[in-house]
């Protein structure tokens, strides 16, 4: 039984690590691209080159998201059920 709990813990910890990595990537994407937009509009506003790294990295973000979350969306029915169960379990304690 203990080995099963340890295995569950390892899988859960790995999943949390993957999700954390995705959100770190997403935050980097937003911050870096905001900076690129600022530089572009400040120094060469006649040509919007910032769109190219934004699209390329955005595709990477989408792929990363599908890798981490699978083919379901974040706010799927399954997500709702997990959240309901989580809050119900919190009320028990």
Backbone as JSON, one array per atom type, in Angstrom:
{
  "sequence": "XXXXXXXXXXXXXXXXXXXXXXXXXXXXXXXXXXXXXXXXXXXXXXXXXXXXXXXXXXXXXXXXXXXXXXXXXXXXXXXXXXXXXXXXXXXXX",
  "N": [[0.83, -1.19, 0.0], [1.95, 1.22, 0.78], [3.88, 1.67, -1.2], [2.25, 2.16, -3.37], [1.06, 4.59, -2.63], [3.36, 6.18, -2.59], [4.07, 6.09, -5.27], [1.84, 7.35, -6.41], [2.19, 9.87, -5.29], [4.63, 10.64, -6.47], [3.85, 10.77, -9.18], [1.92, 12.79, -9.04], [3.51, 14.92, -8.11], [5.23, 15.21, -10.28], [3.41, 16.0, -12.25], [2.57, 18.46, -11.2], [4.98, 19.82, -11.38], [5.25, 19.92, -14.18], [3.03, 21.54, -14.83], [3.71, 23.88, -13.49], [6.01, 24.55, -14.94], [4.84, 25.11, -17.42], [3.27, 27.41, -16.82], [5.32, 29.14, -16.04], [6.65, 29.42, -18.46], [4.6, 30.66, -19.89], [4.32, 33.12, -18.51], [6.85, 34.2, -19.03], [6.61, 34.45, -21.8], [4.59, 36.43, -22.03], [5.79, 38.66, -20.71], [8.28, 39.03, -22.09], [7.35, 39.41, -24.72], [5.79, 41.7, -24.39], [7.79, 43.52, -23.84], [9.19, 43.39, -26.3], [7.23, 44.44, -28.02], [7.1, 47.05, -27.02], [9.76, 47.93, -27.6], [9.74, 47.69, -30.41], [7.63, 49.46, -31.18], [8.65, 51.81, -30.22], [11.16, 52.25, -31.47], [11.02, 51.46, -34.18], [8.41, 52.04, -35.46], [7.18, 51.93, -37.93], [7.21, 49.41, -39.01], [5.9, 46.42, -38.03], [7.51, 44.2, -36.54], [7.47, 42.68, -34.27], [5.47, 40.85, -34.23], [6.26, 38.45, -35.4], [8.13, 36.94, -33.68], [6.26, 36.68, -31.65], [4.19, 35.11, -32.73], [5.62, 32.75, -33.38], [6.65, 31.88, -30.86], [4.24, 31.72, -29.57], [3.01, 29.55, -30.82], [4.65, 27.57, -29.82], [3.96, 27.79, -27.11], [1.28, 26.93, -27.21], [1.65, 24.24, -28.01], [3.12, 23.32, -25.83], [1.18, 23.67, -23.84], [-0.79, 21.8, -24.68], [0.71, 19.51, -24.33], [1.09, 19.46, -21.57], [-1.54, 19.7, -20.45], [-3.02, 17.95, -21.93], [-5.49, 16.94, -24.35], [-7.69, 18.21, -23.43], [-9.49, 21.1, -22.39], [-8.66, 23.71, -20.08], [-10.8, 24.5, -18.44], [-12.62, 22.33, -18.44], [-15.32, 19.91, -18.11], [-14.36, 17.87, -16.52], [-12.38, 19.23, -15.09], [-13.99, 20.99, -13.64], [-15.36, 19.17, -11.98], [-13.22, 18.13, -10.48], [-12.44, 20.42, -9.11], [-14.73, 20.96, -7.58], [-14.78, 18.66, -5.96], [-12.35, 19.06, -4.63], [-12.88, 21.39, -3.09], [-14.99, 20.45, -1.56], [-13.69, 18.49, -0.1], [-11.98, 20.1, 1.39], [-13.79, 21.37, 3.08], [-14.42, 19.3, 4.77], [-12.36, 19.14, 6.56]],
  "CA": [[0.0, 0.0, 0.0], [2.81, 2.38, 0.87], [4.5, 1.88, -2.51], [1.23, 2.74, -4.22], [0.97, 5.99, -2.23], [4.58, 6.85, -3.04], [3.97, 6.21, -6.73], [0.84, 8.4, -6.66], [2.82, 11.14, -4.92], [5.61, 10.96, -7.51], [3.12, 11.18, -10.39], [1.31, 14.1, -8.76], [4.59, 15.9, -8.05], [5.69, 15.42, -11.66], [2.37, 16.76, -12.93], [2.66, 19.83, -10.68], [6.2, 20.38, -11.97], [4.93, 20.22, -15.58], [2.11, 22.68, -14.86], [4.51, 25.04, -13.08], [6.84, 24.87, -16.09], [4.0, 25.74, -18.44], [2.92, 28.77, -16.41], [6.55, 29.93, -16.11], [6.82, 29.7, -19.88], [3.56, 31.62, -20.27], [4.68, 34.42, -17.94], [7.98, 34.68, -19.82], [6.06, 34.85, -23.1], [3.89, 37.72, -21.89], [6.73, 39.72, -20.35], [9.23, 39.28, -23.18], [6.66, 39.98, -25.88], [5.42, 43.09, -24.07], [9.02, 44.29, -24.03], [9.44, 43.48, -27.74], [6.26, 45.39, -28.58], [7.57, 48.37, -26.61], [10.95, 48.27, -28.4], [9.32, 47.84, -31.79], [6.84, 50.68, -31.38], [9.48, 52.97, -29.86], [12.3, 52.48, -32.37], [10.7, 51.24, -35.6], [6.95, 51.88, -35.49], [6.67, 51.78, -39.29], [7.16, 47.99, -39.35], [5.56, 45.63, -36.84], [8.24, 42.94, -36.58], [7.25, 41.92, -33.03], [4.45, 39.81, -34.45], [6.88, 37.19, -35.81], [8.48, 36.12, -32.51], [5.05, 36.42, -30.88], [3.5, 33.97, -33.34], [6.46, 31.56, -33.23], [6.66, 31.46, -29.46], [2.85, 31.37, -29.25], [2.8, 28.17, -31.26], [5.33, 26.75, -28.82], [3.13, 27.81, -25.9], [0.13, 26.04, -27.45], [2.13, 22.86, -27.98], [3.45, 23.04, -24.43], [-0.09, 23.54, -23.13], [-1.4, 20.51, -25.02], [1.55, 18.47, -23.73], [0.86, 19.43, -20.12], [-2.94, 19.53, -20.09], [-3.66, 16.99, -22.81], [-6.38, 17.53, -25.35], [-8.84, 18.84, -22.8], [-9.28, 22.51, -22.05], [-8.45, 23.91, -18.65], [-12.08, 24.59, -17.74], [-13.5, 21.27, -18.92], [-16.21, 19.32, -17.11], [-13.5, 17.13, -15.61], [-11.76, 20.23, -14.23], [-15.02, 21.46, -12.71], [-15.61, 18.12, -11.0], [-12.07, 18.07, -9.59], [-12.48, 21.6, -8.24], [-15.83, 20.75, -6.63], [-14.31, 17.65, -5.0], [-11.3, 19.67, -3.82], [-13.49, 22.28, -2.09], [-15.77, 19.64, -0.64], [-12.73, 17.86, 0.81], [-11.49, 21.14, 2.31], [-14.82, 21.6, 4.09], [-14.43, 18.18, 5.71], [-11.26, 19.3, 7.54]],
  "C": [[0.87, 1.25, 0.0], [3.47, 2.7, -0.47], [3.52, 2.54, -3.47], [1.07, 4.23, -3.91], [2.18, 6.79, -2.69], [4.55, 7.08, -4.54], [2.97, 7.31, -7.11], [1.44, 9.77, -6.38], [3.82, 11.58, -6.0], [4.93, 11.44, -8.79], [2.51, 12.56, -10.2], [2.37, 15.19, -8.73], [5.11, 16.22, -9.44], [4.68, 16.26, -12.45], [2.41, 18.23, -12.49], [3.88, 20.53, -11.27], [5.95, 20.76, -13.43], [4.04, 21.46, -15.69], [2.86, 23.97, -14.49], [5.41, 25.5, -14.23], [6.06, 25.57, -17.19], [3.69, 27.19, -18.06], [4.15, 29.68, -16.38], [6.83, 30.35, -17.55], [5.82, 30.77, -20.34], [3.87, 33.03, -19.75], [5.85, 35.02, -18.71], [7.51, 35.2, -21.18], [5.42, 36.23, -23.02], [4.87, 38.85, -21.63], [7.69, 40.06, -21.49], [8.53, 39.91, -24.37], [6.16, 41.4, -25.63], [6.63, 44.0, -24.26], [9.34, 44.46, -25.51], [8.49, 44.46, -28.42], [6.7, 46.82, -28.26], [8.77, 48.81, -27.46], [10.56, 48.54, -29.84], [8.6, 49.17, -32.01], [7.64, 51.95, -31.05], [10.51, 53.28, -30.95], [12.03, 52.24, -33.85], [9.2, 51.02, -35.78], [6.37, 51.69, -36.9], [6.55, 50.32, -39.72], [6.96, 47.17, -38.08], [6.23, 44.26, -36.88], [7.98, 42.08, -35.34], [6.29, 40.75, -33.21], [5.09, 38.44, -34.76], [7.37, 36.36, -34.61], [7.25, 35.78, -31.66], [4.3, 35.2, -31.42], [4.31, 32.69, -33.13], [6.45, 31.01, -31.81], [5.25, 31.05, -29.02], [2.5, 29.96, -29.66], [3.45, 27.21, -30.28], [4.55, 26.67, -27.52], [1.93, 26.88, -26.06], [0.54, 24.58, -27.38], [2.46, 22.44, -26.55], [2.18, 22.82, -23.61], [-0.77, 22.21, -23.4], [-0.6, 19.35, -24.42], [1.24, 18.33, -22.24], [-0.58, 19.07, -19.77], [-3.67, 18.5, -20.94], [-4.59, 17.69, -23.78], [-7.65, 18.11, -24.75], [-8.5, 20.29, -22.49], [-9.23, 22.65, -20.54], [-9.78, 23.88, -17.9], [-13.08, 23.56, -18.27], [-14.4, 20.78, -17.78], [-15.4, 18.56, -16.06], [-12.83, 18.09, -14.61], [-12.77, 20.73, -13.19], [-15.26, 20.43, -11.61], [-14.45, 18.02, -10.0], [-12.09, 19.25, -8.61], [-13.58, 21.46, -7.18], [-15.4, 19.77, -5.55], [-13.26, 18.26, -4.07], [-11.9, 20.55, -2.73], [-14.37, 21.53, -1.1], [-14.86, 18.97, 0.38], [-12.18, 18.87, 1.82], [-12.52, 21.4, 3.42], [-14.88, 20.49, 5.12], [-13.42, 18.39, 6.84], [-11.5, 20.45, 8.42]]
}
